[in-house]
Coordinates of C-alpha atoms and ligand atoms in Angstrom, one line a residue:
M1 CA 37.8 71.8 55.1
E2 CA 38.3 75.3 54.8
R3 CA 39.0 77.9 58.1
W4 CA 35.4 79.1 58.4
H5 CA 34.2 77.6 60.8
K6 CA 36.8 78.7 63.7
E7 CA 35.6 82.5 63.0
A8 CA 31.6 81.6 62.9
I9 CA 29.3 83.2 65.0
V10 CA 25.8 81.9 64.8
Y11 CA 22.7 82.9 64.9
Q12 CA 19.9 81.0 64.7
I13 CA 16.3 81.9 63.5
Y14 CA 13.4 80.3 64.6
P15 CA 11.6 81.7 62.1
K16 CA 7.4 81.4 63.1
S17 CA 8.5 83.7 65.6
F18 CA 11.1 86.0 64.7
M19 CA 8.9 88.9 62.4
D20 CA 5.8 88.2 61.2
T21 CA 5.2 91.2 58.1
N22 CA 1.8 90.3 57.1
G23 CA -0.3 90.2 59.8
D24 CA -0.9 86.3 60.1
G25 CA 0.9 85.9 62.8
I26 CA 3.1 84.1 62.2
G27 CA 7.1 85.3 61.3
D28 CA 7.9 84.9 58.0
I29 CA 10.8 84.9 55.2
R30 CA 10.6 88.8 54.1
G31 CA 11.0 89.4 58.2
I32 CA 13.9 88.3 58.4
I33 CA 14.9 90.1 54.8
G34 CA 13.5 93.0 56.8
K35 CA 16.1 92.7 60.2
L36 CA 19.5 91.4 58.4
D37 CA 21.5 95.0 58.8
Y38 CA 20.0 94.2 62.8
L39 CA 22.0 90.6 62.2
K40 CA 25.0 92.6 61.2
E41 CA 25.0 95.1 63.2
L42 CA 25.4 92.6 66.2
G43 CA 28.0 91.0 64.6
V44 CA 26.8 87.7 63.4
N45 CA 28.7 86.1 60.4
A46 CA 26.1 83.0 60.0
V47 CA 22.4 82.1 60.5
W48 CA 21.0 78.9 61.3
L49 CA 17.2 79.0 60.0
S50 CA 15.1 75.9 61.4
P51 CA 12.7 74.5 59.1
C52 CA 11.1 76.4 56.5
Y53 CA 10.3 73.9 53.9
P54 CA 6.6 73.3 53.3
S55 CA 5.3 70.4 56.6
P56 CA 1.6 69.9 58.2
G57 CA 3.3 71.6 61.6
D58 CA 2.8 68.3 64.2
D59 CA 6.7 69.5 65.2
N60 CA 6.7 73.2 64.2
G61 CA 8.4 72.4 60.7
Y62 CA 10.1 69.4 62.2
D63 CA 8.1 67.3 60.3
I64 CA 8.8 67.7 56.5
S65 CA 6.8 67.2 53.4
D66 CA 8.3 68.5 50.8
Y67 CA 12.8 69.0 51.3
R68 CA 13.3 71.1 48.6
G69 CA 10.4 73.5 48.7
I70 CA 9.6 77.1 51.2
A71 CA 6.1 76.9 53.0
P72 CA 3.8 78.8 51.6
E73 CA 3.6 80.3 55.0
Y74 CA 7.1 81.5 55.6
G75 CA 6.8 82.8 51.9
T76 CA 8.2 81.9 47.9
L77 CA 11.4 80.3 46.8
E78 CA 12.4 83.7 45.5
D79 CA 12.0 85.3 48.7
F80 CA 14.4 82.5 50.8
K81 CA 16.7 83.8 47.1
E82 CA 16.4 87.2 48.2
M83 CA 17.2 86.6 51.8
L84 CA 20.1 84.3 50.8
D85 CA 21.6 87.0 48.7
G86 CA 20.6 89.5 51.3
M87 CA 22.5 87.9 53.9
H88 CA 25.7 87.2 51.5
A89 CA 25.5 90.8 50.8
R90 CA 26.2 91.0 54.2
E91 CA 28.9 88.3 54.5
I92 CA 27.0 85.9 56.7
R93 CA 26.5 82.5 55.7
L94 CA 23.1 80.0 56.1
L95 CA 23.3 77.5 57.9
M96 CA 19.8 75.3 56.8
D97 CA 18.2 72.9 58.1
L98 CA 18.8 69.3 57.8
V99 CA 16.0 66.9 59.0
V100 CA 16.7 63.8 58.1
N101 CA 16.0 61.0 59.9
H102 CA 12.8 61.3 59.6
T103 CA 9.7 62.9 57.2
S104 CA 6.4 64.3 57.5
D105 CA 3.7 61.1 57.2
E106 CA 2.6 63.8 54.6
H107 CA 5.9 63.2 52.7
E108 CA 5.3 61.9 49.1
W109 CA 7.1 59.0 49.8
F110 CA 5.2 58.4 53.1
V111 CA 2.1 58.4 51.2
E112 CA 2.8 55.5 48.8
S113 CA 5.5 53.6 51.6
R114 CA 2.1 52.8 53.2
K115 CA -0.3 52.0 50.1
S116 CA 1.2 48.3 50.4
R117 CA 3.6 45.6 50.8
D118 CA 4.9 46.0 47.4
N119 CA 4.6 49.7 46.8
P120 CA 8.7 51.0 45.4
Y121 CA 8.5 53.6 48.3
R122 CA 8.3 50.8 50.8
D123 CA 11.3 50.5 51.9
Y124 CA 12.0 54.2 52.4
Y125 CA 10.9 53.4 55.6
I126 CA 10.9 51.0 58.6
W127 CA 8.1 48.9 58.3
R128 CA 8.1 45.1 61.1
D129 CA 5.6 42.5 61.5
P130 CA 3.7 42.6 64.4
V131 CA 4.9 39.7 67.5
D132 CA 2.4 38.4 69.3
G133 CA 0.4 41.2 68.4
H134 CA 2.0 43.6 69.7
A135 CA 4.8 46.3 68.6
P136 CA 8.0 45.2 67.2
N137 CA 9.9 45.8 70.8
E138 CA 9.5 48.1 73.5
W139 CA 11.1 51.5 71.8
V140 CA 9.5 54.4 73.0
A141 CA 9.3 57.4 71.3
A142 CA 10.8 60.9 72.5
F143 CA 7.3 62.2 72.4
G144 CA 6.0 59.7 74.2
G145 CA 4.1 55.9 73.5
S146 CA 5.4 52.9 71.2
A147 CA 7.7 53.9 68.3
W148 CA 5.4 51.9 66.2
E149 CA 2.3 52.8 65.0
F150 CA 0.6 50.1 63.8
D151 CA -1.1 50.8 60.4
E152 CA -4.6 49.0 59.4
A153 CA -4.4 49.2 55.7
T154 CA -0.9 47.1 55.1
G155 CA -1.2 44.7 58.8
Q156 CA 2.2 46.4 60.0
Y157 CA 3.9 48.7 62.4
Y158 CA 6.6 51.2 61.1
L159 CA 8.8 53.4 63.4
H160 CA 8.6 56.8 64.8
L161 CA 11.5 58.1 66.9
F162 CA 9.7 61.1 67.8
S163 CA 5.3 61.8 66.4
K164 CA 3.8 59.0 64.7
K165 CA 3.3 62.1 62.1
Q166 CA 7.4 61.6 61.5
P167 CA 8.4 58.1 60.4
D168 CA 11.7 57.1 60.5
L169 CA 13.4 56.8 57.5
N170 CA 15.0 53.7 56.3
W171 CA 18.7 54.6 56.0
E172 CA 19.8 50.8 55.0
N173 CA 18.3 51.7 51.7
E174 CA 20.8 53.6 48.8
R175 CA 18.0 54.9 47.3
V176 CA 16.8 56.7 50.3
R177 CA 21.0 57.9 50.6
Q178 CA 21.1 59.3 47.4
E179 CA 17.8 61.1 47.6
I180 CA 19.1 62.8 50.9
A181 CA 22.2 63.0 48.8
D182 CA 20.7 64.4 45.7
M183 CA 18.7 67.3 48.1
I184 CA 21.0 68.2 50.3
N185 CA 23.2 69.3 46.4
Y186 CA 20.5 71.0 45.5
W187 CA 20.4 73.5 48.5
L188 CA 24.3 74.0 48.4
D189 CA 23.9 74.0 44.7
M190 CA 21.3 77.6 45.1
G191 CA 24.5 79.0 47.4
V192 CA 23.6 77.7 50.8
D193 CA 26.7 77.2 53.0
G194 CA 25.8 74.0 55.0
F195 CA 23.5 72.7 57.6
R196 CA 22.8 71.8 61.2
C197 CA 21.8 68.1 61.0
D198 CA 18.7 67.5 63.3
V199 CA 19.4 64.3 65.5
I200 CA 21.7 62.8 63.2
N201 CA 22.8 60.2 65.1
N202 CA 19.6 58.9 65.2
I203 CA 19.7 57.3 61.3
S204 CA 21.4 53.9 62.4
K205 CA 19.7 51.9 64.3
D206 CA 20.7 49.1 66.0
F207 CA 18.0 46.6 66.6
T208 CA 19.6 45.0 69.0
R209 CA 19.4 47.4 71.9
P210 CA 16.3 47.6 74.5
Y211 CA 15.6 50.9 73.8
A212 CA 15.4 53.7 70.6
G213 CA 18.5 55.6 71.0
G214 CA 21.8 56.7 68.3
N215 CA 25.3 55.6 67.5
G216 CA 24.1 52.2 65.2
P217 CA 26.6 50.6 63.2
R218 CA 27.1 52.1 59.4
L219 CA 26.3 55.5 62.1
H220 CA 29.9 56.3 60.4
E221 CA 29.7 55.0 56.9
F222 CA 26.5 56.6 56.1
L223 CA 27.7 60.1 57.4
H224 CA 31.1 59.7 55.1
E225 CA 28.8 58.6 52.3
L226 CA 27.4 62.4 52.4
H227 CA 30.5 63.5 53.0
V228 CA 31.5 62.3 49.2
R229 CA 28.4 62.8 47.4
A230 CA 27.8 66.8 48.8
L231 CA 29.0 67.9 51.6
E232 CA 33.1 67.6 51.2
P233 CA 32.3 69.0 46.9
H234 CA 30.8 72.5 48.3
K235 CA 33.6 72.8 51.1
A236 CA 29.5 72.7 53.2
L237 CA 29.7 72.9 56.6
T238 CA 27.6 70.5 59.4
V239 CA 27.4 71.2 62.6
G240 CA 25.5 67.4 63.9
E241 CA 22.6 67.7 66.5
T242 CA 24.3 64.4 69.0
W243 CA 22.8 63.9 71.8
G244 CA 24.6 61.4 74.5
L245 CA 28.0 61.7 73.2
T246 CA 30.8 61.3 74.9
P247 CA 34.4 63.8 73.9
A248 CA 36.2 60.2 72.0
Q249 CA 32.3 60.0 70.8
A250 CA 32.7 63.0 69.6
L251 CA 35.7 63.0 68.0
E252 CA 34.9 60.0 66.2
L253 CA 32.0 62.1 64.5
T254 CA 34.2 65.7 63.9
G255 CA 38.1 64.5 64.2
E256 CA 39.7 66.6 61.1
K257 CA 40.2 63.2 58.8
R258 CA 36.9 61.1 59.5
G259 CA 35.5 62.7 56.6
E260 CA 31.9 62.6 58.3
L261 CA 30.7 66.5 60.6
T262 CA 32.4 69.5 61.2
M263 CA 31.3 69.7 64.3
T264 CA 28.7 68.5 67.0
F265 CA 27.0 70.1 69.4
Q266 CA 27.3 69.2 73.6
F267 CA 24.5 69.5 75.7
E268 CA 26.0 68.3 78.7
H269 CA 25.6 70.9 81.0
L270 CA 21.8 71.7 79.3
L271 CA 20.5 68.4 81.1
L272 CA 21.2 70.4 84.6
G273 CA 18.9 71.2 86.9
R274 CA 16.8 68.2 85.8
V275 CA 16.6 64.5 88.4
N276 CA 17.7 62.2 85.1
G277 CA 18.1 65.1 83.1
D278 CA 13.9 64.7 82.8
K279 CA 12.9 68.4 81.8
F280 CA 9.8 68.5 83.6
D281 CA 11.8 67.3 86.8
P282 CA 13.5 70.2 88.6
E283 CA 16.1 69.9 90.9
P284 CA 18.6 72.6 92.5
L285 CA 21.3 73.9 89.8
D286 CA 24.7 72.5 90.2
K287 CA 27.0 75.6 89.1
K288 CA 30.4 73.8 89.9
A289 CA 28.8 71.2 87.2
F290 CA 27.7 73.7 84.9
V291 CA 31.5 74.9 84.8
D292 CA 33.0 71.8 85.1
I293 CA 30.8 70.2 81.6
L294 CA 31.9 73.1 79.5
A295 CA 35.9 72.7 80.9
K296 CA 35.7 68.7 80.3
W297 CA 34.1 69.3 76.3
E298 CA 36.9 71.8 75.8
I299 CA 39.8 69.5 77.1
G300 CA 38.3 66.8 75.3
L301 CA 37.6 68.0 72.1
K302 CA 40.7 70.0 71.9
A303 CA 42.8 67.5 70.2
D304 CA 41.3 67.2 66.6
S305 CA 38.4 69.3 66.7
Y306 CA 36.3 72.5 67.1
P307 CA 33.5 72.5 70.1
V308 CA 30.6 74.0 69.9
L309 CA 28.8 77.1 73.1
V310 CA 26.2 76.6 72.9
M311 CA 23.4 77.6 75.5
E312 CA 19.9 78.0 74.5
N313 CA 17.8 77.2 71.5
H314 CA 14.5 76.8 70.4
D315 CA 14.6 72.5 72.6
Q316 CA 14.9 74.9 75.7
P317 CA 14.2 76.8 78.2
R318 CA 15.7 80.6 78.7
A319 CA 19.3 80.3 79.8
L320 CA 18.6 83.4 82.2
S321 CA 15.7 81.4 83.6
R322 CA 17.7 78.4 84.0
F323 CA 21.0 79.3 84.6
G324 CA 20.8 83.2 86.0
D325 CA 18.9 84.2 88.7
L326 CA 16.0 86.8 87.8
D327 CA 17.1 89.6 90.3
F328 CA 20.5 90.0 88.4
P329 CA 18.9 89.2 85.3
Y330 CA 21.9 92.3 83.3
E331 CA 24.8 90.8 85.4
S332 CA 23.7 87.2 85.5
A333 CA 22.5 87.4 81.3
T334 CA 26.3 88.7 80.6
M335 CA 28.0 86.6 83.3
L336 CA 26.8 83.7 81.5
A337 CA 27.2 84.8 77.9
S338 CA 30.9 86.0 79.2
M339 CA 31.9 82.6 80.2
L340 CA 30.3 80.7 77.9
Y341 CA 32.1 82.9 74.5
G342 CA 35.1 83.0 76.3
M343 CA 36.0 79.3 75.3
R344 CA 37.3 77.8 72.1
G345 CA 34.8 76.6 70.3
V346 CA 31.7 78.5 67.7
G347 CA 29.5 80.8 69.6
F348 CA 25.8 79.8 68.9
I349 CA 23.2 82.4 69.6
Y350 CA 19.3 81.6 69.8
Q351 CA 16.8 84.5 68.6
G352 CA 16.3 86.9 72.1
Q353 CA 19.3 85.7 74.0
E354 CA 21.4 88.1 72.9
L355 CA 18.4 90.8 74.5
G356 CA 18.9 88.6 78.0
L357 CA 15.3 87.2 77.5
H358 CA 13.8 85.3 80.4
D359 CA 10.8 82.1 79.8
P360 CA 7.9 83.5 79.3
T361 CA 4.6 83.4 81.6
F362 CA 2.7 80.6 81.2
N363 CA -1.2 80.8 82.7
S364 CA -2.9 77.6 81.3
L365 CA -2.9 74.9 79.3
D366 CA -4.3 76.4 76.4
E367 CA -1.0 79.0 76.5
Y368 CA 1.0 76.2 75.3
R369 CA 1.7 74.7 71.5
D370 CA 4.3 72.2 71.9
I371 CA 3.3 68.8 70.6
E372 CA 6.2 67.3 73.0
T373 CA 4.5 69.8 76.0
L374 CA 1.3 68.9 75.6
N375 CA 1.9 64.8 75.3
A376 CA 3.5 65.0 78.3
Y377 CA 0.9 66.8 80.3
K378 CA -1.4 64.2 79.0
E379 CA 1.0 61.6 80.2
L380 CA 1.3 62.9 83.6
K381 CA -2.1 64.0 84.1
E382 CA -2.7 60.1 83.7
S383 CA -0.2 59.0 86.0
G384 CA -2.3 60.9 88.8
K385 CA 0.7 61.8 90.8
F386 CA 0.1 65.8 90.5
T387 CA -2.5 68.5 91.3
D388 CA -3.1 70.9 87.5
E389 CA -0.9 72.9 89.8
E390 CA 1.8 70.9 89.6
L391 CA 1.3 70.1 86.2
L392 CA 1.7 73.5 85.3
A393 CA 4.8 74.3 87.2
K394 CA 6.5 71.2 85.4
M395 CA 5.8 72.6 82.4
Q396 CA 7.0 76.7 83.3
Y397 CA 10.2 74.8 84.2
G398 CA 10.9 72.6 80.9
S399 CA 8.7 73.6 77.8
R400 CA 9.9 74.3 75.0
D401 CA 7.3 77.2 74.2
C402 CA 9.1 78.8 76.9
G403 CA 11.9 79.7 74.3
R404 CA 9.6 79.8 70.7
T405 CA 7.3 83.0 71.8
P406 CA 8.2 85.9 69.7
I407 CA 11.0 87.8 69.3
P408 CA 10.0 91.6 71.0
W409 CA 11.1 94.7 69.0
T410 CA 8.8 97.4 70.3
R411 CA 7.2 98.4 72.9
E412 CA 3.8 97.9 71.0
E413 CA 1.3 95.7 71.4
N414 CA 2.9 91.7 70.6
G415 CA 6.2 93.7 70.6
G416 CA 5.6 94.6 67.3
F417 CA 6.6 90.7 65.6
T418 CA 3.2 90.9 63.9
S419 CA -0.1 93.5 63.5
G420 CA -2.7 90.5 63.7
T421 CA -3.0 87.5 66.8
P422 CA 0.0 85.7 67.1
W423 CA 0.5 81.7 67.0
I424 CA 2.2 82.1 70.2
K425 CA 1.7 84.6 73.2
A426 CA 3.6 87.3 72.9
Q427 CA 5.5 88.6 76.1
V428 CA 6.8 93.2 76.4
D429 CA 8.5 93.2 79.3
K430 CA 9.7 96.6 80.4
G431 CA 13.4 96.8 79.4
F432 CA 13.6 93.6 76.9
T433 CA 12.6 94.5 73.7
V434 CA 15.2 95.5 70.8
E435 CA 13.9 98.9 70.4
E436 CA 14.6 100.0 74.7
Q437 CA 18.3 98.1 74.0
D438 CA 19.7 99.2 71.0
G439 CA 20.9 103.0 72.2
D440 CA 21.3 101.8 75.7
E441 CA 24.6 101.7 76.7
G442 CA 24.3 99.3 79.6
S443 CA 21.8 96.5 77.5
V444 CA 22.5 92.9 77.7
L445 CA 22.5 93.9 73.8
N446 CA 25.4 96.6 73.1
F447 CA 27.7 93.7 75.6
Y448 CA 26.8 90.9 73.0
R449 CA 27.4 93.0 70.9
K450 CA 30.6 94.6 72.1
M451 CA 31.5 90.9 73.3
L452 CA 30.6 89.7 69.6
K453 CA 33.8 91.8 68.2
L454 CA 36.8 90.6 70.8
K455 CA 35.6 87.3 70.0
K456 CA 36.0 87.9 66.0
S457 CA 38.6 89.8 65.6
S458 CA 41.3 87.6 68.4
E459 CA 43.0 84.8 67.5
C460 CA 43.8 84.2 71.4
L461 CA 39.6 84.2 71.2
M462 CA 39.6 81.5 67.9
D463 CA 42.4 79.2 68.7
G464 CA 44.1 79.7 72.0
E465 CA 44.5 76.3 73.8
F466 CA 42.3 76.4 77.1
E467 CA 42.8 75.8 80.6
L468 CA 41.0 76.1 83.7
L469 CA 42.6 77.4 87.2
L470 CA 39.8 77.6 89.1
N471 CA 36.3 76.6 89.4
E472 CA 35.1 76.8 93.7
S473 CA 33.3 79.0 96.1
D474 CA 31.1 80.2 92.7
T475 CA 33.9 81.7 91.7
S476 CA 35.8 80.2 88.3
V477 CA 38.7 81.5 86.4
Y478 CA 40.4 80.2 82.9
T479 CA 42.8 81.1 80.9
R480 CA 43.3 80.9 76.4
T481 CA 46.9 81.2 75.5
L482 CA 48.0 81.9 71.8
G483 CA 52.2 82.0 71.7
D484 CA 52.5 85.4 74.5
E485 CA 48.5 85.9 74.5
K486 CA 47.3 85.1 77.2
I487 CA 43.4 85.6 78.1
F488 CA 41.7 85.4 81.6
V489 CA 38.6 84.8 82.0
V490 CA 37.2 85.4 85.6
C491 CA 33.6 84.8 86.2
R492 CA 31.6 85.5 89.6
Y493 CA 28.5 82.7 89.9
A494 CA 26.5 83.6 92.9
D495 CA 24.4 87.3 93.7
T496 CA 26.9 88.0 96.6
E497 CA 30.6 89.5 96.6
S498 CA 33.8 87.7 96.6
E499 CA 37.3 88.4 96.3
M500 CA 39.2 88.6 93.4
P501 CA 41.2 85.3 92.7
D502 CA 44.7 85.8 93.0
C503 CA 45.5 84.0 90.2
I504 CA 45.3 87.0 88.0
P505 CA 48.8 88.9 87.5
A506 CA 48.2 92.5 88.5
D507 CA 49.5 94.1 84.9
C508 CA 46.4 92.9 83.0
E509 CA 44.4 95.0 80.7
V510 CA 40.7 94.4 81.3
I511 CA 39.0 94.2 77.3
L512 CA 35.5 93.2 78.5
N513 CA 33.3 93.5 81.7
N514 CA 29.8 93.7 82.7
Y515 CA 30.6 96.2 85.2
K516 CA 32.1 99.7 85.2
E517 CA 34.3 98.9 87.4
V518 CA 37.4 96.5 87.8
G519 CA 37.5 96.5 92.4
K520 CA 39.8 94.4 94.9
T521 CA 36.5 92.2 95.2
L522 CA 34.7 90.6 92.2
K523 CA 30.5 92.4 92.6
P524 CA 27.7 89.1 92.2
Y525 CA 27.8 88.3 88.7
Q526 CA 30.6 89.8 87.7
A527 CA 32.4 88.7 84.5
I528 CA 35.8 90.0 83.1
W529 CA 38.2 89.3 80.3
F530 CA 42.0 90.1 81.2
K531 CA 44.1 90.6 78.7
K532 CA 47.8 89.7 79.1
Ligands
LIG1 C1 15.3 67.9 67.3 C2 15.0 69.2 66.7 C3 13.4 69.0 67.6 C4 12.7 68.4 67.3 C5 13.1 67.2 66.8 C6 12.8 65.7 66.3 O1 15.6 67.4 68.6 O2 15.8 69.9 67.4 O3 13.0 70.2 67.9 O4 11.3 67.8 67.3 O5 14.2 67.2 66.5 O6 13.0 66.4 64.4
LIG2 CA1 3.5 86.3 58.6

């Protein structure tokens, strides 16, 4: 594996909400092409593009009906190639979304598969006979209800870990694995640089378990085979979406010599503020744990892997609303960024995060679009435990739609995202648009630009050893060390002042600061990178 991932800063584009150029209210590839200079100026050098393949849209594109095409609402394959060339001309690499745990039920493989028990595609999916007239086991789908759907025509159940329009592929079938490898080669031959691999640790199932989930017995074997058949020959970079791993398990998937994935996301800190990780069940945020978890992964992966630094994506509400302070939007957004991206690892930035966006306000159920939110609402309502008002508060707290509204480019109607009616509400708040932040030295956007420039240009920030020196009373300090160079990252995670920690040597240079001054105390949400 080449070393470029250590220098990567990745910007995630959720195409549906990025920029619309033809007035249909849906973002498109030409919209991305028009914003490539914006990305270049931000300082990212890679893009992860959420799915833009043909899809019925049950799960906004994570239900793919054709792995080799581009969805007509997003453009054509020619547009895609032009976008890719435009990225490469700016030294920006492209990671596509690889969604191969499941397809859409409208994919031709599944259309064939469900026709008859002896169809040549039958075994591309996971079919089981009923057991005592019921589903084969108790597994529950991520979007609610049983993970098994009965199909009248052939009298069997098929497995779907997500919606029933997302049947799971049968990775035990060699033909399926070869088709996927061929498809990966098709995109890599076109010049794509790698993939973000959707729920990838689910591809091998373990039917001895009482609950649905990942890390089945053949996971490593399947990933290694893909590596040999497609990824390694192209030197492609992969990052696995892998929920619920320990650092030790992550090392087994990403260790340098394993030949499986380049990196995996770790999301443990994103479960905070949620009772048992349930996104619709709020609890107060444990800020000390937030820092401790990040530190645990830094240390846990240092031996033989490279971490991924993430706090937002299209499945999460905005970090400012979850982990920051709406009374200190600039200070807390930039503090969180300083804390996270000062660490060792590839920074992932989700569109709009660089503006310090907070969650939009959803006033009624019909403003939501996400299948997970709508299903959860229905299920919680049927439980009879909550009033309508309580239910709406829950959705506002955890819905994936909080991070899926359009980017506010300008102060115009719909933030200049579309001249038509946006597919989901577009909220434009004063001070949060690209137009306003671009020329403002004191904006979150310009802070990100400055910070990313530093991160990319420093070997110490890239690969220096991490050590947590202090994490108490809402103040943390960690260091990054490479040779003689040391960088101290100091963060105040509260709306009050505190003493400057005495572990910072006197003769340091300030290289990043979200306040104008460095005084004797740390100001609310002040974050400083010192270089020694
Ligand atoms: C991943 C995606 C999410 C999607 C799910 C099923 O978690 O990030 O958006 O709903 O997989 O594909
Ligand atoms: Ca459009």
